Amino acid sequence: MKLESSNSYPGSDVGSGGSPVFGVGFSGGEAQTEDENWCIIPRVPCLMPEPAEVAAAGPISISDIATFRPQPPTAAMQPNQWMIVGLDTNFYANASTHVVDGTLFGGTAQVRFTPVGYNWDYGDGTTADLGNAGTTWAKYKIAEFDATPTSHIYDQPGEYTITLAVTYAAEFRVAGSSWQDVVGTLTIVAPPLTATAGHATTVLVDQDCNANPTGIGC
């Protein structure tokens, strides 16, 4: 079967009946080499970049990987949506290292995002820049209201909006090469938390709270 070039899709393959041929790629009547891949339609053959070519292109900055977006972080707190004035409220971030697939330099690439910083705005005029994501009291194996590396104490009752911003460092690789650092960092803001701080009141209970945690006053 004779193959002819298509005027509307340069580099694509068209059969004698005018239908595109998608099985095998040809350029100028010669078969594609194994190093070539098809770009998306229009079907134009493109070359995968070699790792050495990528390195020669110079440092890659965070703006060069703008199409790769990390998973958005979330903020969490204990107790959930309320605080006791004068006691520690435990805050922690849900963010982890993960890989995002995409295209870079015209070829398949991966970017690995790693959280490296956590900025908390507690809504009471205080902030904290931390290198620790934190976790739950249960995972720390400590009692409720114990201090943690990410906890915060509110001095006044009221409604507070708590905001978390997570900073990610990035690495990239193409064609299965080794990971290379990306210059710069990317900061993503998590959805805010809204919580109420109040004073604790001691009450009499009608049962042993250890035996029945759901009893009145527990």
Short mmCIF file of N, CA, C and O in Angstrom, two decimals, residues 33-154:
data_model
loop_
_atom_site.label_atom_id
_atom_site.label_comp_id
_atom_site.label_asym_id
_atom_site.label_seq_id
_atom_site.Cartn_x
_atom_site.Cartn_y
_atom_site.Cartn_z
N THR A 33 12.65 5.62 13.86
CA THR A 33 13.61 4.91 14.68
C THR A 33 12.98 4.63 16.04
O THR A 33 12.00 5.23 16.42
N GLU A 34 13.63 3.74 16.80
CA GLU A 34 13.08 3.37 18.09
C GLU A 34 13.11 4.53 19.08
O GLU A 34 12.42 4.51 20.07
N ASP A 35 13.94 5.55 18.82
CA ASP A 35 14.06 6.66 19.76
C ASP A 35 12.97 7.68 19.59
O ASP A 35 12.87 8.63 20.36
N GLU A 36 12.13 7.56 18.55
CA GLU A 36 11.12 8.55 18.29
C GLU A 36 9.77 8.11 18.83
O GLU A 36 9.44 6.94 18.85
N ASN A 37 8.99 9.08 19.30
CA ASN A 37 7.64 8.84 19.76
C ASN A 37 6.71 9.77 19.05
O ASN A 37 7.10 10.83 18.57
N TRP A 38 5.43 9.37 19.00
CA TRP A 38 4.44 10.24 18.37
C TRP A 38 3.96 11.26 19.38
O TRP A 38 3.65 10.94 20.51
N CYS A 39 3.88 12.53 18.96
CA CYS A 39 3.24 13.55 19.77
C CYS A 39 1.72 13.37 19.65
O CYS A 39 1.25 12.57 18.86
N ILE A 40 0.96 14.12 20.43
CA ILE A 40 -0.49 14.02 20.33
C ILE A 40 -0.94 14.58 19.00
O ILE A 40 -0.23 15.33 18.34
N ILE A 41 -2.18 14.23 18.58
CA ILE A 41 -2.72 14.65 17.29
C ILE A 41 -2.69 16.17 17.19
O ILE A 41 -3.07 16.86 18.13
N PRO A 42 -2.20 16.78 16.07
CA PRO A 42 -1.82 16.07 14.85
C PRO A 42 -0.58 15.22 15.06
O PRO A 42 0.33 15.61 15.76
N ARG A 43 -0.58 14.04 14.41
CA ARG A 43 0.42 13.03 14.68
C ARG A 43 1.74 13.39 14.05
O ARG A 43 2.06 13.00 12.94
N VAL A 44 2.54 14.15 14.80
CA VAL A 44 3.85 14.58 14.33
C VAL A 44 4.89 13.87 15.17
O VAL A 44 4.81 13.88 16.39
N PRO A 45 5.87 13.22 14.55
CA PRO A 45 6.89 12.52 15.34
C PRO A 45 7.75 13.52 16.10
O PRO A 45 8.09 14.57 15.60
N CYS A 46 8.06 13.20 17.36
CA CYS A 46 8.92 14.06 18.15
C CYS A 46 9.96 13.22 18.86
O CYS A 46 9.76 12.03 19.07
N LEU A 47 11.06 13.83 19.24
CA LEU A 47 12.16 13.13 19.88
C LEU A 47 12.10 13.30 21.39
O LEU A 47 11.84 14.39 21.89
N MET A 48 12.32 12.21 22.12
CA MET A 48 12.43 12.29 23.57
C MET A 48 13.77 12.92 23.91
O MET A 48 14.79 12.56 23.33
N PRO A 49 13.81 13.87 24.86
CA PRO A 49 15.09 14.47 25.21
C PRO A 49 15.98 13.49 25.94
O PRO A 49 15.52 12.70 26.75
N GLU A 50 17.26 13.53 25.66
CA GLU A 50 18.21 12.73 26.39
C GLU A 50 18.54 13.43 27.70
O GLU A 50 18.54 14.66 27.78
N PRO A 51 18.85 12.68 28.78
CA PRO A 51 19.19 13.31 30.04
C PRO A 51 20.33 14.31 29.91
O PRO A 51 20.32 15.34 30.56
N ALA A 52 21.31 14.01 29.05
CA ALA A 52 22.43 14.93 28.87
C ALA A 52 21.97 16.24 28.25
O ALA A 52 22.48 17.32 28.57
N GLU A 53 20.98 16.17 27.35
CA GLU A 53 20.46 17.37 26.73
C GLU A 53 19.73 18.23 27.76
O GLU A 53 19.80 19.46 27.73
N VAL A 54 19.01 17.57 28.67
CA VAL A 54 18.30 18.29 29.71
C VAL A 54 19.28 19.00 30.62
O VAL A 54 19.11 20.16 31.00
N ALA A 55 20.35 18.29 31.01
CA ALA A 55 21.36 18.89 31.88
C ALA A 55 22.03 20.08 31.21
O ALA A 55 22.32 21.09 31.85
N ALA A 56 22.26 19.98 29.90
CA ALA A 56 22.91 21.07 29.18
C ALA A 56 22.00 22.29 29.06
O ALA A 56 22.49 23.40 28.81
N ALA A 57 20.71 22.10 29.23
CA ALA A 57 19.79 23.22 29.11
C ALA A 57 19.88 24.17 30.29
O ALA A 57 19.36 25.27 30.24
N GLY A 58 20.58 23.76 31.37
CA GLY A 58 20.75 24.62 32.53
C GLY A 58 19.78 24.29 33.64
O GLY A 58 18.93 23.40 33.50
N PRO A 59 19.88 25.00 34.76
CA PRO A 59 19.01 24.72 35.91
C PRO A 59 17.53 24.87 35.56
O PRO A 59 17.15 25.74 34.80
N ILE A 60 16.71 24.01 36.14
CA ILE A 60 15.28 24.07 35.96
C ILE A 60 14.67 24.77 37.18
O ILE A 60 14.98 24.40 38.32
N SER A 61 13.84 25.77 36.95
CA SER A 61 13.25 26.52 38.05
C SER A 61 11.82 26.07 38.28
O SER A 61 11.23 25.35 37.47
N ILE A 62 11.27 26.54 39.38
CA ILE A 62 9.90 26.15 39.74
C ILE A 62 8.90 26.63 38.69
O ILE A 62 7.87 26.00 38.48
N SER A 63 9.22 27.73 38.00
CA SER A 63 8.31 28.22 36.96
C SER A 63 8.31 27.32 35.73
O SER A 63 7.33 27.28 34.98
N ASP A 64 9.40 26.58 35.52
CA ASP A 64 9.47 25.67 34.36
C ASP A 64 8.55 24.47 34.53
O ASP A 64 8.21 23.81 33.54
N ILE A 65 8.17 24.16 35.76
CA ILE A 65 7.31 22.99 36.00
C ILE A 65 5.93 23.43 36.45
O ILE A 65 5.25 22.72 37.21
N ALA A 66 5.50 24.60 35.98
CA ALA A 66 4.22 25.17 36.42
C ALA A 66 3.04 24.28 36.10
O ALA A 66 2.00 24.35 36.76
N THR A 67 3.16 23.43 35.07
CA THR A 67 2.04 22.55 34.71
C THR A 67 1.93 21.35 35.64
O THR A 67 0.92 20.65 35.62
N PHE A 68 2.95 21.11 36.45
CA PHE A 68 2.90 20.03 37.44
C PHE A 68 2.40 20.63 38.76
O PHE A 68 3.04 21.49 39.34
N ARG A 69 1.26 20.18 39.22
CA ARG A 69 0.68 20.74 40.43
C ARG A 69 0.67 19.70 41.55
O ARG A 69 0.18 18.59 41.37
N PRO A 70 1.21 20.05 42.72
CA PRO A 70 1.19 19.08 43.83
C PRO A 70 -0.21 18.89 44.39
O PRO A 70 -1.10 19.73 44.19
N GLN A 71 -0.39 17.80 45.09
CA GLN A 71 -1.67 17.55 45.75
C GLN A 71 -1.88 18.62 46.82
O GLN A 71 -0.96 18.92 47.58
N PRO A 72 -3.08 19.20 46.90
CA PRO A 72 -3.30 20.25 47.90
C PRO A 72 -3.25 19.69 49.31
O PRO A 72 -3.81 18.63 49.59
N PRO A 73 -2.60 20.39 50.24
CA PRO A 73 -2.56 19.93 51.63
C PRO A 73 -3.87 20.26 52.35
O PRO A 73 -4.68 21.06 51.86
N THR A 74 -4.06 19.65 53.49
CA THR A 74 -5.20 19.99 54.35
C THR A 74 -4.69 20.18 55.78
O THR A 74 -3.67 19.61 56.18
N ALA A 75 -5.41 20.99 56.53
CA ALA A 75 -5.08 21.24 57.93
C ALA A 75 -6.07 20.49 58.82
O ALA A 75 -7.23 20.30 58.46
N ALA A 76 -5.60 20.07 59.97
CA ALA A 76 -6.46 19.36 60.92
C ALA A 76 -6.11 19.82 62.33
O ALA A 76 -5.03 20.36 62.59
N MET A 77 -7.04 19.60 63.25
CA MET A 77 -6.83 20.03 64.63
C MET A 77 -7.54 19.10 65.61
O MET A 77 -8.50 18.43 65.27
N GLN A 78 -7.02 19.09 66.84
CA GLN A 78 -7.63 18.36 67.94
C GLN A 78 -7.67 19.27 69.17
O GLN A 78 -6.63 19.85 69.52
N PRO A 79 -8.85 19.40 69.82
CA PRO A 79 -10.16 18.89 69.41
C PRO A 79 -10.61 19.49 68.08
O PRO A 79 -10.06 20.50 67.64
N ASN A 80 -11.60 18.89 67.48
CA ASN A 80 -12.04 19.31 66.16
C ASN A 80 -12.96 20.53 66.26
O ASN A 80 -14.06 20.44 66.82
N GLN A 81 -12.50 21.66 65.76
CA GLN A 81 -13.26 22.90 65.65
C GLN A 81 -13.57 23.58 66.99
O GLN A 81 -14.43 24.45 67.06
N TRP A 82 -12.86 23.21 68.05
CA TRP A 82 -13.00 23.94 69.30
C TRP A 82 -11.71 23.82 70.11
O TRP A 82 -10.91 22.91 69.91
N MET A 83 -11.51 24.80 70.97
CA MET A 83 -10.31 24.86 71.80
C MET A 83 -10.70 25.24 73.22
O MET A 83 -11.72 25.89 73.43
N ILE A 84 -9.88 24.83 74.19
CA ILE A 84 -10.06 25.25 75.57
C ILE A 84 -9.00 26.30 75.89
O ILE A 84 -7.79 26.06 75.70
N VAL A 85 -9.43 27.46 76.32
CA VAL A 85 -8.51 28.55 76.63
C VAL A 85 -7.51 28.09 77.70
O VAL A 85 -7.89 27.51 78.72
N GLY A 86 -6.24 28.32 77.42
CA GLY A 86 -5.19 27.97 78.37
C GLY A 86 -4.63 26.58 78.22
O GLY A 86 -3.63 26.24 78.87
N LEU A 87 -5.24 25.75 77.34
CA LEU A 87 -4.73 24.40 77.11
C LEU A 87 -4.26 24.26 75.66
O LEU A 87 -4.68 25.01 74.77
N ASP A 88 -3.39 23.27 75.43
CA ASP A 88 -2.84 23.08 74.09
C ASP A 88 -3.89 22.54 73.13
O ASP A 88 -4.59 21.56 73.44
N THR A 89 -3.99 23.18 71.97
CA THR A 89 -4.74 22.65 70.84
C THR A 89 -3.74 22.06 69.86
O THR A 89 -2.76 22.72 69.50
N ASN A 90 -3.97 20.85 69.45
CA ASN A 90 -3.02 20.16 68.58
C ASN A 90 -3.39 20.38 67.11
O ASN A 90 -4.47 19.98 66.67
N PHE A 91 -2.48 21.00 66.37
CA PHE A 91 -2.67 21.21 64.93
C PHE A 91 -1.70 20.31 64.17
O PHE A 91 -0.57 20.08 64.62
N TYR A 92 -2.14 19.81 63.02
CA TYR A 92 -1.23 19.04 62.18
C TYR A 92 -1.64 19.15 60.72
O TYR A 92 -2.79 19.46 60.40
N ALA A 93 -0.68 18.92 59.85
CA ALA A 93 -0.89 19.05 58.40
C ALA A 93 -0.94 17.68 57.75
O ALA A 93 -0.21 16.76 58.14
N ASN A 94 -1.82 17.54 56.78
CA ASN A 94 -1.86 16.34 55.95
C ASN A 94 -1.19 16.68 54.62
O ASN A 94 -1.80 17.25 53.72
N ALA A 95 0.08 16.36 54.52
CA ALA A 95 0.87 16.62 53.31
C ALA A 95 2.02 15.63 53.29
O ALA A 95 2.64 15.38 54.33
N SER A 96 2.31 15.06 52.15
CA SER A 96 3.35 14.04 52.07
C SER A 96 4.08 14.14 50.72
O SER A 96 3.62 14.78 49.79
N THR A 97 5.22 13.47 50.64
CA THR A 97 5.98 13.41 49.39
C THR A 97 5.21 12.60 48.36
O THR A 97 4.71 11.52 48.68
N HIS A 98 5.12 13.11 47.13
CA HIS A 98 4.39 12.39 46.09
C HIS A 98 4.93 12.80 44.72
O HIS A 98 5.59 13.83 44.57
N VAL A 99 4.65 11.97 43.72
CA VAL A 99 5.15 12.16 42.36
C VAL A 99 3.99 12.50 41.43
O VAL A 99 2.93 11.86 41.49
N VAL A 100 4.21 13.49 40.57
CA VAL A 100 3.21 13.91 39.59
C VAL A 100 3.78 13.68 38.19
O VAL A 100 4.92 14.08 37.91
N ASP A 101 3.02 13.00 37.33
CA ASP A 101 3.45 12.74 35.95
C ASP A 101 3.01 13.87 35.03
O ASP A 101 1.98 14.51 35.25
N GLY A 102 3.79 14.09 33.98
CA GLY A 102 3.44 15.13 33.02
C GLY A 102 4.41 15.16 31.87
O GLY A 102 5.10 14.17 31.58
N THR A 103 4.49 16.31 31.20
CA THR A 103 5.36 16.48 30.03
C THR A 103 6.29 17.65 30.27
O THR A 103 5.87 18.71 30.72
N LEU A 104 7.57 17.43 29.96
CA LEU A 104 8.59 18.46 30.10
C LEU A 104 9.58 18.30 28.96
O LEU A 104 10.00 17.18 28.66
N PHE A 105 9.94 19.41 28.31
CA PHE A 105 10.85 19.37 27.17
C PHE A 105 10.32 18.48 26.05
O PHE A 105 11.07 17.84 25.32
N GLY A 106 9.02 18.40 25.90
CA GLY A 106 8.43 17.61 24.84
C GLY A 106 8.40 16.13 25.10
O GLY A 106 8.03 15.35 24.21
N GLY A 107 8.78 15.68 26.30
CA GLY A 107 8.78 14.26 26.59
C GLY A 107 8.16 13.97 27.94
O GLY A 107 7.85 14.87 28.72
N THR A 108 7.96 12.69 28.21
CA THR A 108 7.37 12.26 29.47
C THR A 108 8.32 12.57 30.62
O THR A 108 9.52 12.30 30.54
N ALA A 109 7.78 13.14 31.70
CA ALA A 109 8.60 13.50 32.84
C ALA A 109 7.83 13.29 34.13
O ALA A 109 6.61 13.09 34.12
N GLN A 110 8.55 13.30 35.24
CA GLN A 110 7.95 13.21 36.56
C GLN A 110 8.53 14.30 37.44
O GLN A 110 9.72 14.64 37.33
N VAL A 111 7.70 14.82 38.31
CA VAL A 111 8.14 15.79 39.31
C VAL A 111 7.77 15.24 40.68
O VAL A 111 6.64 14.80 40.90
N ARG A 112 8.75 15.24 41.57
CA ARG A 112 8.52 14.76 42.94
C ARG A 112 8.48 15.96 43.89
O ARG A 112 9.44 16.72 44.00
N PHE A 113 7.34 16.11 44.57
CA PHE A 113 7.14 17.21 45.51
C PHE A 113 7.33 16.70 46.94
O PHE A 113 6.78 15.67 47.31
N THR A 114 8.11 17.45 47.72
CA THR A 114 8.36 17.09 49.11
C THR A 114 8.05 18.28 50.01
O THR A 114 8.62 19.36 49.82
N PRO A 115 7.12 18.13 50.97
CA PRO A 115 6.84 19.25 51.88
C PRO A 115 8.04 19.52 52.79
O PRO A 115 8.58 18.59 53.39
N VAL A 116 8.45 20.78 52.87
CA VAL A 116 9.63 21.14 53.65
C VAL A 116 9.34 22.22 54.69
O VAL A 116 10.19 22.51 55.54
N GLY A 117 8.17 22.84 54.64
CA GLY A 117 7.85 23.89 55.58
C GLY A 117 6.36 24.04 55.79
O GLY A 117 5.57 23.82 54.87
N TYR A 118 5.99 24.41 57.02
CA TYR A 118 4.58 24.55 57.37
C TYR A 118 4.40 25.87 58.13
O TYR A 118 4.96 26.05 59.22
N ASN A 119 3.68 26.78 57.53
CA ASN A 119 3.41 28.07 58.16
C ASN A 119 1.98 28.09 58.68
O ASN A 119 1.03 27.95 57.91
N TRP A 120 1.84 28.27 59.98
CA TRP A 120 0.52 28.33 60.62
C TRP A 120 0.21 29.76 61.01
O TRP A 120 1.03 30.45 61.62
N ASP A 121 -0.98 30.22 60.65
CA ASP A 121 -1.52 31.48 61.14
C ASP A 121 -2.71 31.10 62.02
O ASP A 121 -3.74 30.64 61.51
N TYR A 122 -2.55 31.29 63.34
CA TYR A 122 -3.54 30.77 64.27
C TYR A 122 -4.77 31.67 64.43
O TYR A 122 -5.71 31.32 65.14
N GLY A 123 -4.76 32.80 63.76
CA GLY A 123 -5.92 33.67 63.79
C GLY A 123 -6.02 34.57 65.00
O GLY A 123 -6.96 35.36 65.11
N ASP A 124 -5.07 34.45 65.93
CA ASP A 124 -5.08 35.29 67.14
C ASP A 124 -3.92 36.29 67.13
O ASP A 124 -3.55 36.82 68.19
N GLY A 125 -3.34 36.50 65.96
CA GLY A 125 -2.22 37.41 65.84
C GLY A 125 -0.86 36.74 65.93
O GLY A 125 0.17 37.42 65.83
N THR A 126 -0.84 35.44 66.11
CA THR A 126 0.42 34.71 66.19
C THR A 126 0.55 33.74 65.01
O THR A 126 -0.45 33.23 64.51
N THR A 127 1.79 33.52 64.60
CA THR A 127 2.09 32.59 63.51
C THR A 127 3.26 31.71 63.92
O THR A 127 3.97 32.00 64.90
N ALA A 128 3.49 30.65 63.18
CA ALA A 128 4.61 29.76 63.44
C ALA A 128 5.10 29.16 62.12
O ALA A 128 4.29 28.68 61.32
N ASP A 129 6.41 29.20 61.89
CA ASP A 129 7.03 28.53 60.76
C ASP A 129 7.69 27.26 61.28
O ASP A 129 8.67 27.34 62.04
N LEU A 130 7.17 26.12 60.88
CA LEU A 130 7.62 24.85 61.43
C LEU A 130 8.14 23.93 60.33
O LEU A 130 7.73 24.03 59.17
N GLY A 131 9.02 23.03 60.72
CA GLY A 131 9.52 22.02 59.79
C GLY A 131 8.90 20.67 60.03
O GLY A 131 9.32 19.67 59.43
N ASN A 132 7.90 20.63 60.90
CA ASN A 132 7.26 19.38 61.31
C ASN A 132 5.79 19.45 60.94
O ASN A 132 5.10 20.40 61.29
N ALA A 133 5.30 18.41 60.26
CA ALA A 133 3.88 18.38 59.89
C ALA A 133 2.98 18.13 61.08
O ALA A 133 1.81 18.52 61.09
N GLY A 134 3.52 17.48 62.12
CA GLY A 134 2.71 17.12 63.27
C GLY A 134 1.88 15.88 63.01
O GLY A 134 1.82 15.35 61.89
N THR A 135 1.21 15.41 64.04
CA THR A 135 0.31 14.26 63.91
C THR A 135 -0.65 14.26 65.09
O THR A 135 -0.68 15.21 65.88
N THR A 136 -1.45 13.22 65.22
CA THR A 136 -2.48 13.18 66.26
C THR A 136 -1.89 12.84 67.62
O THR A 136 -0.79 12.30 67.73
N TRP A 137 -2.64 13.17 68.67
CA TRP A 137 -2.23 12.77 70.03
C TRP A 137 -2.07 11.26 70.13
O TRP A 137 -1.16 10.77 70.78
N ALA A 138 -2.97 10.54 69.48
CA ALA A 138 -2.91 9.07 69.55
C ALA A 138 -1.62 8.53 68.96
O ALA A 138 -0.99 7.62 69.52
N LYS A 139 -1.19 9.11 67.84
CA LYS A 139 0.05 8.63 67.21
C LYS A 139 1.28 9.04 68.02
O LYS A 139 2.29 8.35 68.00
N TYR A 140 1.19 10.16 68.70
CA TYR A 140 2.27 10.54 69.62
C TYR A 140 2.26 9.69 70.89
O TYR A 140 3.22 9.70 71.67
N LYS A 141 1.12 9.01 71.13
CA LYS A 141 0.93 8.20 72.34
C LYS A 141 1.00 9.06 73.60
O LYS A 141 1.67 8.71 74.59
N ILE A 142 0.31 10.20 73.54
CA ILE A 142 0.24 11.08 74.69
C ILE A 142 -1.22 11.41 74.95
O ILE A 142 -2.10 11.10 74.14
N ALA A 143 -1.49 12.04 76.10
CA ALA A 143 -2.86 12.36 76.48
C ALA A 143 -3.36 13.59 75.74
O ALA A 143 -2.58 14.41 75.24
N GLU A 144 -4.68 13.70 75.67
CA GLU A 144 -5.28 14.88 75.07
C GLU A 144 -4.85 16.14 75.83
O GLU A 144 -4.70 16.12 77.06
N PHE A 145 -4.65 17.21 75.09
CA PHE A 145 -4.24 18.52 75.60
C PHE A 145 -2.79 18.57 76.06
O PHE A 145 -2.34 19.59 76.57
N ASP A 146 -2.04 17.48 75.85
CA ASP A 146 -0.59 17.55 76.04
C ASP A 146 0.02 18.38 74.93
O ASP A 146 -0.50 18.42 73.80
N ALA A 147 1.13 19.04 75.22
CA ALA A 147 1.83 19.84 74.21
C ALA A 147 2.45 18.94 73.14
O ALA A 147 2.92 17.83 73.44
N THR A 148 2.43 19.41 71.91
CA THR A 148 3.08 18.72 70.79
C THR A 148 3.97 19.74 70.07
O THR A 148 3.87 20.95 70.32
N PRO A 149 4.83 19.29 69.16
CA PRO A 149 5.67 20.24 68.42
C PRO A 149 4.88 21.23 67.58
O PRO A 149 5.43 22.26 67.15
N THR A 150 3.60 20.96 67.34
CA THR A 150 2.80 21.84 66.49
C THR A 150 1.57 22.39 67.20
O THR A 150 0.68 22.95 66.56
N SER A 151 1.50 22.25 68.52
CA SER A 151 0.31 22.71 69.24
C SER A 151 0.38 24.21 69.53
O SER A 151 1.44 24.84 69.43
N HIS A 152 -0.75 24.77 69.91
CA HIS A 152 -0.85 26.20 70.18
C HIS A 152 -1.86 26.43 71.30
O HIS A 152 -2.85 25.70 71.42
N ILE A 153 -1.59 27.44 72.15
CA ILE A 153 -2.48 27.77 73.27
C ILE A 153 -3.16 29.11 72.98
O ILE A 153 -2.50 30.10 72.67
N TYR A 154 -4.48 29.12 73.11
CA TYR A 154 -5.26 30.35 72.95
C TYR A 154 -5.50 30.96 74.33
O TYR A 154 -5.89 30.25 75.27
#
